[in-house]
Short mmCIF file of C-alpha atoms in Angstrom, two decimals:
data_model
loop_
_atom_site.label_atom_id
_atom_site.label_comp_id
_atom_site.label_asym_id
_atom_site.label_seq_id
_atom_site.Cartn_x
_atom_site.Cartn_y
_atom_site.Cartn_z
CA UNK E 24 -0.14 -0.01 -0.01
CA UNK E 25 1.63 3.33 -1.22
CA UNK E 26 1.60 6.12 1.58
CA UNK E 27 -0.02 9.16 0.68
CA UNK E 28 2.57 12.41 0.24
CA UNK E 29 1.87 16.01 0.72
CA UNK E 30 3.91 18.56 -0.40
CA UNK E 31 3.64 21.78 1.85
CA UNK E 32 4.66 24.83 0.17
CA UNK E 33 5.35 27.85 2.48
CA UNK E 34 4.81 31.48 2.37
CA UNK E 35 7.74 33.97 1.16
CA UNK E 36 6.36 36.35 -1.55
CA UNK E 37 8.80 36.24 -4.30
CA UNK E 38 11.08 33.84 -2.71
CA UNK E 39 7.94 31.29 -3.25
CA UNK E 40 8.85 31.02 -6.98
CA UNK E 41 11.32 28.47 -5.88
CA UNK E 42 8.73 26.14 -5.33
CA UNK E 43 8.32 25.44 -8.95
CA UNK E 44 12.07 24.37 -9.04
CA UNK E 45 11.14 21.66 -6.09
CA UNK E 46 8.25 20.70 -8.01
CA UNK E 47 10.49 20.09 -11.16
CA UNK E 48 12.89 17.76 -9.29
CA UNK E 49 10.21 15.78 -7.70
CA UNK E 50 8.40 15.23 -10.90
CA UNK E 51 11.43 14.29 -12.78
CA UNK E 52 12.16 11.87 -9.99
CA UNK E 53 8.92 10.33 -10.29
CA UNK E 54 8.16 11.22 -6.58
CA UNK E 55 4.49 10.91 -6.42
CA UNK E 56 2.67 13.67 -4.93
CA UNK E 57 -0.83 12.96 -3.86
CA UNK E 58 -1.78 16.32 -2.31
CA UNK E 59 -0.52 19.73 -2.15
CA UNK E 60 -1.06 22.39 0.51
CA UNK E 61 0.03 25.99 0.21
CA UNK E 62 0.38 29.31 2.06
CA UNK E 63 0.69 32.67 0.29
CA UNK E 64 2.94 32.33 -2.63
CA UNK E 65 3.10 28.87 -1.89
CA UNK E 66 -0.65 28.47 -2.51
CA UNK E 67 -0.28 30.51 -5.72
CA UNK E 68 2.58 27.94 -7.16
CA UNK E 69 1.07 24.85 -5.26
CA UNK E 70 -2.68 25.78 -6.70
CA UNK E 71 -1.34 26.13 -10.30
CA UNK E 72 0.61 22.90 -10.28
CA UNK E 73 -2.22 21.23 -8.91
CA UNK E 74 -4.61 22.25 -11.82
CA UNK E 75 -1.82 21.16 -14.37
CA UNK E 76 1.04 19.09 -12.81
CA UNK E 77 4.04 20.14 -15.30
CA UNK E 78 6.55 22.45 -13.62
CA UNK E 79 8.45 23.47 -16.79
CA UNK E 80 5.07 24.78 -18.08
CA UNK E 81 4.37 26.89 -14.92
CA UNK E 82 8.02 28.04 -14.94
CA UNK E 83 7.57 29.23 -18.41
CA UNK E 84 4.07 30.96 -17.80
CA UNK E 85 4.95 32.48 -14.57
CA UNK E 86 8.17 33.99 -15.79
CA UNK E 87 6.41 35.33 -18.95
CA UNK E 88 3.58 36.93 -16.51
CA UNK E 89 5.88 38.32 -14.39
CA UNK E 90 7.82 40.04 -17.19
CA UNK E 91 4.81 41.45 -18.62
CA UNK E 92 3.47 42.73 -15.14
CA UNK E 93 6.82 44.35 -14.03
CA UNK E 94 7.65 46.06 -17.42
CA UNK E 95 4.84 48.70 -16.25
CA UNK E 96 5.17 50.79 -13.17
CA UNK E 97 3.32 49.48 -10.39
CA UNK E 98 3.33 49.81 -6.53
CA UNK E 99 5.01 46.54 -6.22
CA UNK E 100 7.94 47.91 -7.91
CA UNK E 101 8.06 50.91 -5.58
CA UNK E 102 7.99 48.28 -2.69
CA UNK E 103 11.19 46.34 -4.04
CA UNK E 104 12.85 49.58 -4.23
CA UNK E 105 12.00 50.23 -0.45
CA UNK E 106 13.05 46.90 0.65
CA UNK E 107 16.16 46.10 -1.30
CA UNK E 108 19.43 46.72 0.05
CA UNK E 109 21.41 48.41 -2.90
CA UNK E 110 24.78 49.59 -2.51
CA UNK E 111 23.86 52.66 -4.67
CA UNK E 112 21.25 53.79 -2.18
CA UNK E 113 23.99 54.37 0.61
CA UNK E 114 24.85 57.72 1.68
CA UNK E 115 22.75 60.79 2.79
CA UNK E 116 20.84 61.08 -0.30
CA UNK E 117 20.10 57.21 -0.44
CA UNK E 118 18.76 57.25 3.12
CA UNK E 119 16.62 60.36 2.39
CA UNK E 120 14.89 58.68 -0.45
CA UNK E 121 14.34 55.61 1.45
CA UNK E 122 12.86 57.61 4.47
CA UNK E 123 10.63 59.34 1.86
CA UNK E 124 9.28 56.27 0.46
CA UNK E 125 8.68 54.50 3.82
CA UNK E 126 6.77 57.68 4.78
CA UNK E 127 4.58 57.51 1.76
CA UNK E 128 4.14 53.57 2.21
CA UNK E 129 3.03 54.47 5.97
CA UNK E 130 0.95 57.36 5.10
CA UNK E 131 -1.23 55.30 2.39
CA UNK E 132 -1.59 52.30 4.64
CA UNK E 133 -2.75 54.48 7.58
CA UNK E 134 -5.69 55.94 5.45
CA UNK E 135 -6.75 52.83 3.46
CA UNK E 136 -6.73 48.96 3.91
CA UNK E 137 -3.90 48.43 1.97
CA UNK E 138 -0.96 49.71 -0.09
CA UNK E 139 -2.06 47.89 -3.34
CA UNK E 140 -5.65 48.55 -4.35
CA UNK E 141 -8.22 45.81 -4.88
CA UNK E 142 -8.19 46.16 -8.73
CA UNK E 143 -4.41 46.00 -8.78
CA UNK E 144 -4.41 43.01 -6.85
CA UNK E 145 -6.74 41.16 -8.85
CA UNK E 146 -5.00 42.19 -12.08
CA UNK E 147 -1.89 40.76 -10.58
CA UNK E 148 -3.15 37.50 -9.09
CA UNK E 149 -6.18 36.36 -11.51
CA UNK E 150 -4.51 36.15 -14.96
CA UNK E 151 -2.74 33.11 -13.98
CA UNK E 152 -5.16 31.42 -11.78
CA UNK E 153 -7.98 29.02 -13.64
CA UNK E 154 -11.39 29.98 -12.87
CA UNK E 155 -12.37 26.82 -11.07
CA UNK E 156 -13.13 25.34 -7.89
CA UNK E 157 -10.59 24.25 -5.31
CA UNK E 158 -11.92 20.65 -5.56
CA UNK E 159 -11.78 20.46 -9.12
CA UNK E 160 -7.91 20.40 -9.38
CA UNK E 161 -6.44 17.43 -10.77
CA UNK E 162 -4.12 16.84 -7.60
CA UNK E 163 -6.18 17.56 -4.35
CA UNK E 164 -5.19 21.07 -3.24
CA UNK E 165 -5.80 23.24 0.02
CA UNK E 166 -4.43 26.36 1.00
CA UNK E 167 -4.43 28.57 4.44
CA UNK E 168 -5.65 31.96 5.16
CA UNK E 169 -6.06 33.90 8.45
CA UNK E 170 -9.56 35.48 9.51
CA UNK E 171 -8.85 38.76 11.10
CA UNK E 172 -12.41 39.26 11.90
CA UNK E 173 -12.95 35.99 13.84
CA UNK E 174 -9.25 35.25 14.74
CA UNK E 175 -9.43 31.86 12.98
CA UNK E 176 -7.03 29.98 10.64
CA UNK E 177 -8.92 29.12 7.53
CA UNK E 178 -8.23 26.06 5.55
CA UNK E 179 -9.64 26.20 1.93
CA UNK E 180 -10.72 22.86 0.23
CA UNK E 181 -13.53 24.16 -1.70
CA UNK E 182 -14.90 27.22 -3.04
CA UNK E 183 -13.30 29.61 -5.88
CA UNK E 184 -9.58 28.82 -6.46
CA UNK E 185 -9.00 32.27 -7.33
CA UNK E 186 -10.68 33.53 -3.94
CA UNK E 187 -8.67 30.87 -1.77
CA UNK E 188 -5.24 31.62 -3.35
CA UNK E 189 -5.86 35.51 -3.21
CA UNK E 190 -6.95 35.17 0.36
CA UNK E 191 -3.78 33.24 1.22
CA UNK E 192 -1.55 35.45 -0.41
CA UNK E 193 -3.28 38.82 0.95
CA UNK E 194 -0.03 40.24 2.77
CA UNK E 195 -1.35 42.58 5.72
CA UNK E 196 -0.76 46.31 4.51
CA UNK E 197 0.43 45.49 1.23
CA UNK E 198 -2.60 43.81 -0.53
CA UNK E 199 -6.14 44.23 0.50
CA UNK E 200 -8.04 41.60 2.53
CA UNK E 201 -10.20 39.05 0.80
CA UNK E 202 -13.88 39.13 1.96
CA UNK E 203 -15.56 35.84 1.68
CA UNK E 204 -18.67 34.61 3.37
CA UNK E 205 -18.56 37.09 6.21
CA UNK E 206 -14.87 36.56 6.82
CA UNK E 207 -11.95 39.08 6.38
CA UNK E 208 -9.11 37.09 5.07
CA UNK E 209 -5.29 37.88 4.88
CA UNK E 210 -1.90 35.88 4.38
CA UNK E 211 -2.04 32.43 5.78
CA UNK E 212 1.68 33.06 7.00
CA UNK E 213 0.39 34.63 10.05
CA UNK E 214 -0.91 31.28 11.37
CA UNK E 215 0.69 28.33 9.25
CA UNK E 216 3.81 29.72 7.15
CA UNK E 217 4.62 26.32 6.09
CA UNK E 218 1.29 24.46 6.00
CA UNK E 219 2.46 20.98 7.59
CA UNK E 220 -0.58 20.70 9.88
CA UNK E 221 -2.91 21.36 6.57
CA UNK E 222 -1.20 18.59 4.94
CA UNK E 223 -1.88 16.23 8.06
CA UNK E 224 -5.70 17.48 8.08
CA UNK E 225 -5.64 16.45 4.34
CA UNK E 226 -4.92 12.74 5.33
CA UNK E 227 -1.24 12.58 4.30
CA UNK E 228 0.93 9.79 5.62
CA UNK E 229 4.01 11.99 4.69
CA UNK E 230 4.41 15.64 4.61
CA UNK E 231 7.46 17.10 2.73
CA UNK E 232 7.75 21.11 3.75
CA UNK E 233 9.47 23.60 1.75
CA UNK E 234 10.24 26.58 3.80
CA UNK E 235 11.31 29.74 1.78
CA UNK E 236 10.97 32.32 4.52
CA UNK E 237 13.48 35.30 4.73
CA UNK E 238 16.52 35.27 7.01
CA UNK E 239 16.10 36.53 10.55
CA UNK E 240 17.84 40.17 10.49
CA UNK E 241 19.74 41.69 13.28
CA UNK E 242 17.51 44.07 14.96
CA UNK E 243 18.26 47.41 16.51
CA UNK E 244 15.61 49.44 18.46
CA UNK E 245 14.83 52.65 16.60
CA UNK E 246 11.26 53.11 17.69
CA UNK E 247 8.01 51.92 19.10
CA UNK E 248 6.70 50.95 15.80
CA UNK E 249 9.94 48.85 15.27
CA UNK E 250 9.56 47.13 18.44
CA UNK E 251 5.86 46.25 17.65
CA UNK E 252 6.67 44.97 14.18
CA UNK E 253 9.49 42.99 15.58
CA UNK E 254 7.49 41.27 18.11
CA UNK E 255 4.86 40.07 15.60
CA UNK E 256 7.67 38.80 13.65
CA UNK E 257 9.14 36.89 16.55
CA UNK E 258 5.68 35.20 17.46
CA UNK E 259 5.28 34.01 13.85
CA UNK E 260 8.98 32.41 13.51
CA UNK E 261 8.39 30.86 17.05
CA UNK E 262 5.02 29.38 15.63
CA UNK E 263 6.37 28.46 12.39
CA UNK E 264 9.25 26.35 14.29
CA UNK E 265 7.01 24.56 16.11
CA UNK E 266 4.70 23.63 13.26
CA UNK E 267 7.63 22.85 10.92
CA UNK E 268 8.75 20.36 13.36
CA UNK E 269 5.86 18.12 12.45
CA UNK E 270 6.96 17.68 8.96
CA UNK E 271 8.86 14.49 7.90
CA UNK E 272 11.22 16.39 6.10
CA UNK E 273 11.98 20.10 5.45
CA UNK E 274 13.68 21.51 2.29
CA UNK E 275 15.27 25.16 2.46
CA UNK E 276 16.00 26.66 -0.83
CA UNK E 277 18.87 29.19 -0.42
CA UNK E 278 16.72 32.16 -1.22
CA UNK E 279 16.46 33.96 2.33
CA UNK E 280 18.43 36.93 1.09
CA UNK E 281 16.08 37.95 -1.73
CA UNK E 282 14.02 40.58 -1.18
CA UNK E 283 10.26 39.29 -0.71
CA UNK E 284 9.08 42.12 -3.52
CA UNK E 285 11.72 41.30 -5.99
CA UNK E 286 10.05 39.20 -8.77
CA UNK E 287 12.81 40.25 -11.06
CA UNK E 288 14.58 37.15 -11.50
CA UNK E 289 12.55 33.96 -11.45
CA UNK E 290 15.04 31.76 -12.96
CA UNK E 291 17.33 32.04 -9.98
CA UNK E 292 14.52 31.12 -7.41
CA UNK E 293 13.57 28.23 -9.58
CA UNK E 294 17.18 27.10 -9.72
CA UNK E 295 17.51 27.24 -5.99
CA UNK E 296 14.40 25.01 -5.59
CA UNK E 297 15.88 22.77 -7.74
CA UNK E 298 19.34 22.41 -5.99
CA UNK E 299 17.79 21.97 -2.46
CA UNK E 300 15.27 19.56 -3.85
CA UNK E 301 18.16 17.57 -5.21
CA UNK E 302 20.13 17.58 -2.10
CA UNK E 303 17.34 16.02 -0.25
CA UNK E 304 16.22 13.53 -3.04
CA UNK E 305 17.61 10.47 -1.43
CA UNK E 306 16.13 11.26 2.09
CA UNK E 307 12.69 11.60 0.56
CA UNK E 308 13.08 8.14 -1.22
CA UNK E 309 14.33 6.67 2.03
CA UNK E 310 11.20 8.11 3.86
CA UNK E 311 9.01 6.84 1.25
CA UNK E 312 10.39 3.34 1.38
CA UNK E 313 10.08 3.16 5.12
CA UNK E 314 6.59 4.24 5.31
CA UNK E 315 5.60 1.83 2.42
CA UNK E 316 7.06 -0.98 4.41
CA UNK E 317 5.29 -0.03 7.60
CA UNK E 318 1.98 0.34 5.83
CA UNK E 319 2.72 -3.23 4.15
CA UNK E 320 3.40 -4.86 7.59
CA UNK E 321 0.49 -3.20 9.31
CA UNK E 322 -1.89 -4.44 6.26
CA UNK E 323 -0.18 -7.97 6.62
CA UNK E 324 -1.03 -7.92 10.39
CA UNK E 325 -4.60 -6.80 9.84
CA UNK E 326 -5.15 -9.72 7.12
CA UNK E 327 -3.49 -12.22 9.49
CA UNK E 328 -5.83 -11.16 12.25
CA UNK E 329 -8.81 -11.21 9.90
CA UNK E 330 -8.02 -14.81 8.73
CA UNK E 331 -7.56 -15.78 12.42
CA UNK E 332 -11.15 -14.28 13.32
CA UNK E 333 -12.76 -16.22 10.36
CA UNK E 334 -11.17 -19.40 11.10
CA UNK E 335 -12.56 -19.26 14.76
CA UNK E 336 -15.93 -18.28 13.61
CA UNK E 337 -16.16 -21.23 11.07
CA UNK E 338 -14.58 -23.54 13.46
CA UNK E 339 -11.50 -24.53 11.59
#
């Protein structure tokens, strides 16, 4: 009896493009993926793959889409300029430019629900996502979002795929919350950055997690707001470490230094995903072999017990 394998793809914004590299390696190695769970961009990449399981196809489609999108001036490009560590920005004028950008960002988010408007967010998300229900994907799929109205973790297994993925990717303050059936939904990373628990709830015997989160940066106290944001980040990091420990295996692509808003080099993200998955391939195969043997042994024991019960009932 074959164990059921779930690939749990974590959040990390642009770093989540590495998931396609991981999927390509597993696909080429003929590792069976029976179900996929996703958070944030992991929900996007996992959801796309679940509708049409061909990693190279989605690499090409995603790269083409990103190139078309970032060729225009968008607020996502503005955010990338704020966040990136660019040597050219050092010095007084560079510091002033960054300060002005950040002031503008906080000014916008203080007076509206998000920096990116709803229409721009839909234009960014919808073109790639098939207009189908979550339960119509070829590979069973689920994703996680956070209901800030009711304080709940939401696991999508049905309903609009576009709505589910958009909700899971709705980074607070950056993208607008998604309203669905009375819920106000934001990024699933606030409750389950790598959706290991989600995979278990789907019925997986083996959960392989892919963590593309950023590096924990050195912290220096500058203001009360900085302390609040850092405390929130520490909580999420601690929660993620607890949940990630429940995976049978974790894959860590080397993308932690990539800016979360930098979608300019998808090929490099794919490459890092491939490298990380290739390094873990033997371990994955060993885990599958052990799980298969355990399930076979258990099945044999059940059959043996059943035979003994039948023998006793018919008086053999």
